[in-house]
């Protein structure tokens, strides 16, 4: 297929913190020769949380009855861990709320979509048919969000996704859809800046899967990086296909400094491992759909060359949340989207506590919401996009994914 990207300096509306840029400037990779498998970006170990950030417990004086929230999304399937991270974050919020509000016990109902855009409509039909459900956290993936948005809209049921980032989701005229993080239009620009700035990649191959998420994000990254006439390694893979030899051959021939994989962690791990096994010595960079410990588990030692972008913040750096999370997860620390899920559930719980425990009034409550959460500030425009959008960087260090700061 067409064009590996020969990256050039680009001006985008995002910039890495100065500490990242200064450090990375001393760690350049070679141009177009497979680069260096690591760049020394400093780990950031503290996450500032506003003192007035909304907590799920709220005032503790709420009154309600026969009211439910739902999580709808993957609990099983190839990339289920991303959904499980969200579900556990929602569980923390609901448990915290109910412990503090004896007169308002909110039920949490869970629905497994397997992350499949074809199965999701049938599952969401069950959700919207349950009259006790007044708000939903989900769906995690862009494809399933696209296939179900009209069902939520017709039912007047508000839903906040902590993770679905495809740009088009807020361009359908839906008034019940809200996104709890920056879209791919922002992440793609940030990823390009991350690659060409701190990671010092002069030549980048962009590989995408066939999902709505992967295709949309790759388009933005490709546009931001620009193209070169002699480039040969951009490619698309079929989700779930374990034979990536054709793509690997193209990448190895192009000798890029970095590969950007636009898709989810299961296939990303296969690709990274296949590349390293063939002698690839460059960087492997993935977005939020790849940034999960399951990627490292599947990729093995090959994953040590990896960096990530994500419009999500690390919940493990918020100690109170991390402690509560591990109690519901069986000891597993917070993962990608866990903190965003907690914040999304908190918005809905605060609406219920304010007396808006019916679908129409809770929807109106979310439309006018304006407060800090643990992860970011939550206020939406008329399309369901956050008014403030931020992307963050991560790297692999000693077998773990660690935070390196704001992009």
Short mmCIF file of C-alpha atoms in Angstrom, two decimals:
data_model
loop_
_atom_site.label_atom_id
_atom_site.label_comp_id
_atom_site.label_asym_id
_atom_site.label_seq_id
_atom_site.Cartn_x
_atom_site.Cartn_y
_atom_site.Cartn_z
CA UNK A 1 0.00 0.00 0.00
CA UNK A 2 1.02 3.67 -0.11
CA UNK A 3 3.53 5.67 1.78
CA UNK A 4 5.45 5.30 4.98
CA UNK A 5 5.60 8.73 6.48
CA UNK A 6 8.83 10.71 6.30
CA UNK A 7 8.06 12.96 9.22
CA UNK A 8 8.87 16.65 9.16
CA UNK A 9 8.44 19.25 11.92
CA UNK A 10 4.79 20.12 12.18
CA UNK A 11 2.89 22.77 14.05
CA UNK A 12 0.01 21.39 16.04
CA UNK A 13 -2.07 22.72 18.86
CA UNK A 14 -0.43 20.50 21.41
CA UNK A 15 3.08 20.46 22.87
CA UNK A 16 4.94 18.18 25.22
CA UNK A 17 6.03 19.57 28.55
CA UNK A 18 9.48 21.11 28.33
CA UNK A 19 11.08 18.47 30.48
CA UNK A 20 10.21 15.77 27.94
CA UNK A 21 11.51 17.77 25.02
CA UNK A 22 14.79 18.69 26.71
CA UNK A 23 15.47 15.13 27.74
CA UNK A 24 14.53 13.63 24.39
CA UNK A 25 16.74 16.03 22.48
CA UNK A 26 19.73 14.18 23.86
CA UNK A 27 18.46 10.79 22.67
CA UNK A 28 18.16 10.77 18.88
CA UNK A 29 17.54 7.68 16.78
CA UNK A 30 19.14 7.03 13.42
CA UNK A 31 17.26 8.17 10.32
CA UNK A 32 15.47 5.42 8.47
CA UNK A 33 17.68 2.57 9.67
CA UNK A 34 15.43 0.98 12.23
CA UNK A 35 16.33 3.62 14.78
CA UNK A 36 16.84 2.90 18.44
CA UNK A 37 14.55 0.65 20.44
CA UNK A 38 14.39 3.08 23.38
CA UNK A 39 14.33 6.82 24.04
CA UNK A 40 14.98 8.03 27.56
CA UNK A 41 11.89 9.99 28.55
CA UNK A 42 11.62 10.77 32.28
CA UNK A 43 8.84 9.10 34.24
CA UNK A 44 6.31 11.39 35.94
CA UNK A 45 5.29 9.98 39.31
CA UNK A 46 2.72 12.53 40.50
CA UNK A 47 -0.66 13.45 39.06
CA UNK A 48 -2.17 16.73 40.28
CA UNK A 49 -5.82 16.35 41.25
CA UNK A 50 -7.96 19.44 41.91
CA UNK A 51 -8.89 19.80 45.56
CA UNK A 52 -12.56 20.17 44.65
CA UNK A 53 -12.66 17.21 42.25
CA UNK A 54 -16.06 15.51 42.28
CA UNK A 55 -16.27 12.28 44.25
CA UNK A 56 -18.96 9.67 43.82
CA UNK A 57 -20.02 9.79 47.47
CA UNK A 58 -21.29 13.38 47.01
CA UNK A 59 -23.04 14.85 50.09
CA UNK A 60 -24.27 11.58 51.54
CA UNK A 61 -27.82 12.94 51.88
CA UNK A 62 -29.30 11.76 48.59
CA UNK A 63 -32.70 10.09 48.36
CA UNK A 64 -33.81 7.84 45.51
CA UNK A 65 -35.48 4.52 44.84
CA UNK A 66 -35.57 1.90 42.08
CA UNK A 67 -32.91 3.60 40.00
CA UNK A 68 -30.09 1.95 38.05
CA UNK A 69 -27.01 2.80 36.07
CA UNK A 70 -25.60 0.40 33.49
CA UNK A 71 -22.24 -0.51 32.10
CA UNK A 72 -22.52 -1.73 28.51
CA UNK A 73 -19.37 -2.95 26.82
CA UNK A 74 -16.82 -5.71 26.48
CA UNK A 75 -16.32 -8.07 29.38
CA UNK A 76 -15.13 -10.88 27.12
CA UNK A 77 -13.48 -10.97 23.72
CA UNK A 78 -10.05 -10.30 22.25
CA UNK A 79 -9.68 -6.83 23.76
CA UNK A 80 -11.90 -7.30 26.79
CA UNK A 81 -9.42 -5.90 29.30
CA UNK A 82 -10.11 -2.36 28.13
CA UNK A 83 -13.77 -2.87 28.97
CA UNK A 84 -12.99 -4.54 32.29
CA UNK A 85 -10.88 -1.54 33.26
CA UNK A 86 -13.95 0.63 32.69
CA UNK A 87 -16.37 -1.66 34.49
CA UNK A 88 -14.17 -1.78 37.59
CA UNK A 89 -13.92 2.02 37.62
CA UNK A 90 -17.72 2.24 37.52
CA UNK A 91 -17.98 -0.31 40.32
CA UNK A 92 -15.74 1.83 42.52
CA UNK A 93 -17.96 4.86 41.95
CA UNK A 94 -21.24 3.05 42.63
CA UNK A 95 -19.91 1.32 45.75
CA UNK A 96 -18.50 4.58 47.09
CA UNK A 97 -21.80 6.33 46.42
CA UNK A 98 -23.98 3.68 48.01
CA UNK A 99 -21.80 3.40 51.11
CA UNK A 100 -22.24 7.12 51.75
CA UNK A 101 -25.92 7.40 50.78
CA UNK A 102 -28.07 4.88 52.67
CA UNK A 103 -31.25 6.45 51.30
CA UNK A 104 -30.15 6.25 47.68
CA UNK A 105 -28.93 2.82 46.68
CA UNK A 106 -28.17 2.90 42.96
CA UNK A 107 -28.13 -0.46 41.21
CA UNK A 108 -25.42 -1.27 38.69
CA UNK A 109 -26.44 -3.51 35.81
CA UNK A 110 -23.81 -4.89 33.44
CA UNK A 111 -24.14 -5.97 29.81
CA UNK A 112 -21.42 -7.70 27.78
CA UNK A 113 -21.15 -6.60 24.14
CA UNK A 114 -17.92 -8.58 23.54
CA UNK A 115 -16.71 -5.34 21.93
CA UNK A 116 -18.46 -6.41 18.74
CA UNK A 117 -20.25 -3.80 16.63
CA UNK A 118 -22.55 -6.50 15.23
CA UNK A 119 -23.60 -7.88 18.60
CA UNK A 120 -23.83 -4.55 20.42
CA UNK A 121 -27.22 -3.41 19.03
CA UNK A 122 -28.97 -6.46 20.45
CA UNK A 123 -27.38 -5.88 23.84
CA UNK A 124 -28.18 -2.17 23.87
CA UNK A 125 -31.79 -2.97 22.98
CA UNK A 126 -31.92 -4.84 26.30
CA UNK A 127 -30.41 -1.84 28.07
CA UNK A 128 -32.83 0.75 26.73
CA UNK A 129 -35.78 -1.58 27.41
CA UNK A 130 -35.02 -1.60 31.15
CA UNK A 131 -36.94 1.41 32.48
CA UNK A 132 -35.00 1.47 35.74
CA UNK A 133 -31.78 2.38 33.87
CA UNK A 134 -31.45 6.15 33.66
CA UNK A 135 -27.81 6.46 32.56
CA UNK A 136 -25.09 4.35 30.99
CA UNK A 137 -21.30 4.29 31.08
CA UNK A 138 -20.10 2.90 27.73
CA UNK A 139 -19.70 1.73 25.12
CA UNK A 140 -15.91 1.34 25.14
CA UNK A 141 -15.17 0.88 21.41
CA UNK A 142 -15.90 3.21 18.52
CA UNK A 143 -17.40 0.59 16.22
CA UNK A 144 -19.98 -0.57 18.72
CA UNK A 145 -20.70 3.03 19.72
CA UNK A 146 -21.40 3.86 16.09
CA UNK A 147 -23.78 0.93 15.69
CA UNK A 148 -25.82 1.73 18.82
CA UNK A 149 -25.94 5.53 19.08
CA UNK A 150 -29.33 5.76 17.40
CA UNK A 151 -30.82 3.28 19.88
CA UNK A 152 -29.76 5.44 22.83
CA UNK A 153 -30.99 8.54 21.02
CA UNK A 154 -34.43 7.07 20.35
CA UNK A 155 -34.74 6.04 24.00
CA UNK A 156 -33.53 9.40 25.33
CA UNK A 157 -30.96 7.54 27.43
CA UNK A 158 -27.79 9.44 28.28
CA UNK A 159 -24.54 7.56 27.91
CA UNK A 160 -20.96 8.66 28.55
CA UNK A 161 -18.14 6.77 26.86
CA UNK A 162 -14.82 6.86 28.72
CA UNK A 163 -12.93 5.52 25.71
CA UNK A 164 -14.55 5.62 22.24
CA UNK A 165 -12.54 8.22 20.33
CA UNK A 166 -13.62 8.07 16.65
CA UNK A 167 -14.21 11.64 15.48
CA UNK A 168 -17.48 10.91 13.70
CA UNK A 169 -19.32 9.78 16.81
CA UNK A 170 -20.16 13.36 17.76
CA UNK A 171 -21.16 14.29 14.22
CA UNK A 172 -24.33 12.22 13.99
CA UNK A 173 -26.68 14.70 15.63
CA UNK A 174 -27.06 12.51 18.72
CA UNK A 175 -27.96 14.48 21.86
CA UNK A 176 -27.56 11.55 24.26
CA UNK A 177 -23.90 10.75 23.46
CA UNK A 178 -21.09 12.27 25.53
CA UNK A 179 -17.38 11.60 25.21
CA UNK A 180 -15.26 11.59 28.39
CA UNK A 181 -11.90 12.13 26.67
CA UNK A 182 -10.30 13.79 23.65
CA UNK A 183 -11.24 12.43 20.18
CA UNK A 184 -8.85 11.00 17.59
CA UNK A 185 -8.59 14.34 15.82
CA UNK A 186 -6.69 15.58 18.87
CA UNK A 187 -4.89 12.33 19.70
CA UNK A 188 -3.67 11.89 16.12
CA UNK A 189 -2.09 15.34 16.12
CA UNK A 190 -0.52 14.65 19.51
CA UNK A 191 0.82 11.29 18.36
CA UNK A 192 2.52 12.90 15.36
CA UNK A 193 4.11 15.50 17.63
CA UNK A 194 5.20 12.78 20.07
CA UNK A 195 6.83 10.79 17.27
CA UNK A 196 8.68 13.66 15.62
CA UNK A 197 9.55 15.54 18.81
CA UNK A 198 10.57 13.59 21.93
CA UNK A 199 10.87 10.27 20.10
CA UNK A 200 12.99 11.86 17.33
CA UNK A 201 11.58 9.62 14.58
CA UNK A 202 12.46 10.87 11.10
CA UNK A 203 10.70 8.02 9.27
CA UNK A 204 7.45 6.52 10.57
CA UNK A 205 5.40 3.62 9.20
CA UNK A 206 1.70 3.87 10.07
CA UNK A 207 -0.04 0.50 10.30
CA UNK A 208 -3.79 0.36 10.92
CA UNK A 209 -6.37 -2.30 11.62
CA UNK A 210 -9.80 -2.42 9.97
CA UNK A 211 -11.83 -0.98 12.86
CA UNK A 212 -13.57 2.43 12.83
CA UNK A 213 -11.16 3.46 15.57
CA UNK A 214 -8.02 2.28 13.79
CA UNK A 215 -8.95 3.73 10.40
CA UNK A 216 -10.02 7.12 11.77
CA UNK A 217 -6.97 7.59 13.96
CA UNK A 218 -4.54 6.47 11.24
CA UNK A 219 -6.02 9.04 8.86
CA UNK A 220 -5.29 11.84 11.31
CA UNK A 221 -1.77 10.62 12.09
CA UNK A 222 -0.95 10.22 8.38
CA UNK A 223 -2.21 13.70 7.63
CA UNK A 224 -0.24 15.22 10.50
CA UNK A 225 2.99 13.45 9.57
CA UNK A 226 2.84 14.17 5.86
CA UNK A 227 4.00 11.80 3.11
CA UNK A 228 7.07 11.09 0.98
CA UNK A 229 7.06 9.88 -2.62
CA UNK A 230 9.62 7.12 -1.98
CA UNK A 231 7.91 5.67 1.08
CA UNK A 232 6.62 2.12 0.85
CA UNK A 233 5.47 0.71 4.16
CA UNK A 234 2.04 1.97 5.20
CA UNK A 235 -0.30 -0.99 5.54
CA UNK A 236 -3.61 -2.23 6.85
CA UNK A 237 -4.14 -5.51 8.71
CA UNK A 238 -7.26 -7.55 9.30
CA UNK A 239 -8.26 -7.72 12.96
CA UNK A 240 -7.51 -11.13 14.44
CA UNK A 241 -5.16 -12.18 11.64
CA UNK A 242 -2.07 -13.67 13.27
CA UNK A 243 -0.05 -13.90 10.06
CA UNK A 244 1.44 -10.44 9.61
CA UNK A 245 4.40 -11.51 7.47
CA UNK A 246 3.41 -9.26 4.56
CA UNK A 247 3.26 -6.17 6.76
CA UNK A 248 6.48 -7.11 8.53
CA UNK A 249 8.27 -7.46 5.19
CA UNK A 250 7.17 -3.97 4.15
CA UNK A 251 8.29 -2.44 7.44
CA UNK A 252 11.67 -4.17 7.44
CA UNK A 253 12.34 -3.02 3.86
CA UNK A 254 11.48 0.59 4.73
CA UNK A 255 13.70 0.65 7.85
CA UNK A 256 11.68 3.23 9.80
CA UNK A 257 12.70 4.80 13.08
CA UNK A 258 9.23 4.07 14.46
CA UNK A 259 6.07 2.12 13.70
CA UNK A 260 2.78 3.69 14.78
CA UNK A 261 0.07 1.03 15.13
CA UNK A 262 -3.50 2.31 14.98
CA UNK A 263 -5.73 -0.33 16.55
CA UNK A 264 -6.10 -2.47 19.67
CA UNK A 265 -3.64 -4.29 21.90
CA UNK A 266 -4.24 -7.89 20.84
CA UNK A 267 -3.13 -7.41 17.23
CA UNK A 268 -0.57 -4.78 18.22
CA UNK A 269 1.23 -7.34 20.37
CA UNK A 270 1.37 -9.80 17.48
CA UNK A 271 2.74 -7.15 15.15
CA UNK A 272 5.38 -5.86 17.56
CA UNK A 273 6.55 -9.37 18.41
CA UNK A 274 6.69 -10.33 14.72
CA UNK A 275 8.75 -7.25 13.90
CA UNK A 276 11.24 -7.75 16.72
CA UNK A 277 11.62 -11.43 15.82
CA UNK A 278 12.64 -10.32 12.32
CA UNK A 279 15.28 -7.96 13.71
CA UNK A 280 13.36 -4.69 13.89
CA UNK A 281 15.26 -2.26 16.12
CA UNK A 282 13.00 0.79 15.97
CA UNK A 283 10.32 2.16 18.26
CA UNK A 284 6.79 0.79 18.45
CA UNK A 285 4.17 3.41 19.28
CA UNK A 286 0.50 2.78 19.96
CA UNK A 287 -2.55 4.81 21.02
CA UNK A 288 -4.98 4.26 23.89
CA UNK A 289 -6.32 1.04 22.38
CA UNK A 290 -2.87 -0.50 22.73
CA UNK A 291 -1.87 0.99 26.10
CA UNK A 292 -2.73 -1.87 28.41
CA UNK A 293 -0.69 -4.40 30.44
CA UNK A 294 -2.28 -7.12 28.33
CA UNK A 295 -0.28 -5.77 25.39
CA UNK A 296 2.94 -6.37 27.33
CA UNK A 297 1.76 -9.79 28.44
CA UNK A 298 1.05 -10.83 24.85
CA UNK A 299 4.09 -9.16 23.30
CA UNK A 300 6.55 -10.46 25.88
CA UNK A 301 10.04 -8.96 25.85
CA UNK A 302 9.38 -7.46 22.41
CA UNK A 303 7.14 -4.88 24.08
CA UNK A 304 10.08 -3.14 25.72
CA UNK A 305 10.43 -0.92 22.63
CA UNK A 306 6.96 0.58 23.10
CA UNK A 307 5.53 4.02 23.76
CA UNK A 308 1.92 5.15 23.90
CA UNK A 309 -0.38 8.11 23.55
CA UNK A 310 -3.68 8.27 25.40
CA UNK A 311 -6.32 10.90 26.19
CA UNK A 312 -6.47 9.17 29.58
CA UNK A 313 -4.61 9.67 32.85
CA UNK A 314 -3.08 6.95 35.07
CA UNK A 315 -5.46 6.01 37.87
CA UNK A 316 -2.67 4.31 39.79
CA UNK A 317 -1.21 7.76 40.54
CA UNK A 318 -4.35 8.74 42.47
CA UNK A 319 -3.72 6.75 45.64
CA UNK A 320 -7.24 6.82 47.10
CA UNK A 321 -8.74 5.64 43.83
CA UNK A 322 -6.06 3.01 43.30
CA UNK A 323 -6.70 1.51 46.74
CA UNK A 324 -10.46 1.35 46.18
CA UNK A 325 -9.99 -0.01 42.66
CA UNK A 326 -7.82 -2.91 43.77
CA UNK A 327 -10.56 -3.98 46.19
CA UNK A 328 -13.02 -4.53 43.32
CA UNK A 329 -10.47 -5.85 40.81
CA UNK A 330 -8.94 -8.56 42.98
CA UNK A 331 -5.68 -6.67 43.42
CA UNK A 332 -5.11 -5.53 39.83
CA UNK A 333 -4.15 -1.84 39.63
CA UNK A 334 -6.21 0.64 37.62
CA UNK A 335 -5.80 0.36 33.87
CA UNK A 336 -6.47 2.43 30.78
CA UNK A 337 -9.78 4.35 31.14
CA UNK A 338 -10.38 3.23 34.76
CA UNK A 339 -10.25 6.75 36.15
CA UNK A 340 -12.28 8.17 33.27
CA UNK A 341 -14.93 5.51 33.96
CA UNK A 342 -15.08 6.49 37.62
CA UNK A 343 -15.52 10.14 36.64
CA UNK A 344 -18.20 9.33 34.07
CA UNK A 345 -20.18 7.33 36.64
CA UNK A 346 -19.70 10.12 39.16
CA UNK A 347 -21.31 12.64 36.80
CA UNK A 348 -24.38 10.40 36.47
CA UNK A 349 -24.52 9.67 40.22
CA UNK A 350 -24.38 13.38 41.05
CA UNK A 351 -27.31 13.92 38.72
CA UNK A 352 -29.32 11.25 40.51
CA UNK A 353 -28.39 12.79 43.87
CA UNK A 354 -29.58 16.17 42.59
CA UNK A 355 -33.03 14.67 42.05
CA UNK A 356 -32.65 14.05 38.32
CA UNK A 357 -33.36 10.33 38.52
CA UNK A 358 -35.37 10.08 35.30
CA UNK A 359 -33.99 9.82 31.78
CA UNK A 360 -35.03 13.28 30.49
CA UNK A 361 -33.86 15.18 33.55
CA UNK A 362 -30.58 13.26 33.91
CA UNK A 363 -29.81 13.97 30.26
CA UNK A 364 -30.36 17.69 30.85
CA UNK A 365 -28.19 17.52 33.96
CA UNK A 366 -25.26 16.11 31.99
CA UNK A 367 -25.69 18.71 29.25
CA UNK A 368 -25.10 21.49 31.77
CA UNK A 369 -22.49 19.74 33.93
CA UNK A 370 -19.39 21.79 34.71
CA UNK A 371 -16.96 20.45 37.33
CA UNK A 372 -13.54 18.92 37.85
CA UNK A 373 -13.19 15.16 38.09
CA UNK A 374 -10.23 13.15 39.25
CA UNK A 375 -8.98 12.79 35.65
CA UNK A 376 -9.91 16.12 34.03
CA UNK A 377 -12.47 18.90 33.82
CA UNK A 378 -15.88 17.77 32.61
CA UNK A 379 -17.97 20.17 30.57
CA UNK A 380 -19.42 19.34 27.17
CA UNK A 381 -20.30 21.33 24.09
CA UNK A 382 -23.53 20.82 22.15
CA UNK A 383 -22.11 17.84 20.24
CA UNK A 384 -21.01 15.89 23.32
CA UNK A 385 -17.31 16.75 23.06
CA UNK A 386 -15.38 17.97 26.10
CA UNK A 387 -14.59 21.66 25.98
CA UNK A 388 -11.03 20.91 27.22
CA UNK A 389 -9.11 18.14 25.46
CA UNK A 390 -5.72 16.76 26.53
CA UNK A 391 -3.52 13.84 25.47
CA UNK A 392 -0.79 12.17 27.54
CA UNK A 393 2.36 10.14 26.87
CA UNK A 394 3.50 6.79 28.27
CA UNK A 395 6.45 4.41 27.89
CA UNK A 396 7.44 0.90 28.92
CA UNK A 397 9.91 0.75 31.80
CA UNK A 398 11.01 -2.43 33.58
CA UNK A 399 8.06 -4.34 32.19
CA UNK A 400 5.46 -1.73 33.17
CA UNK A 401 3.65 1.09 31.40
CA UNK A 402 4.54 4.38 33.08
CA UNK A 403 3.40 7.96 32.64
CA UNK A 404 5.75 10.50 31.02
CA UNK A 405 3.58 13.61 30.98
CA UNK A 406 1.19 15.77 29.01
CA UNK A 407 1.17 16.05 25.24
#
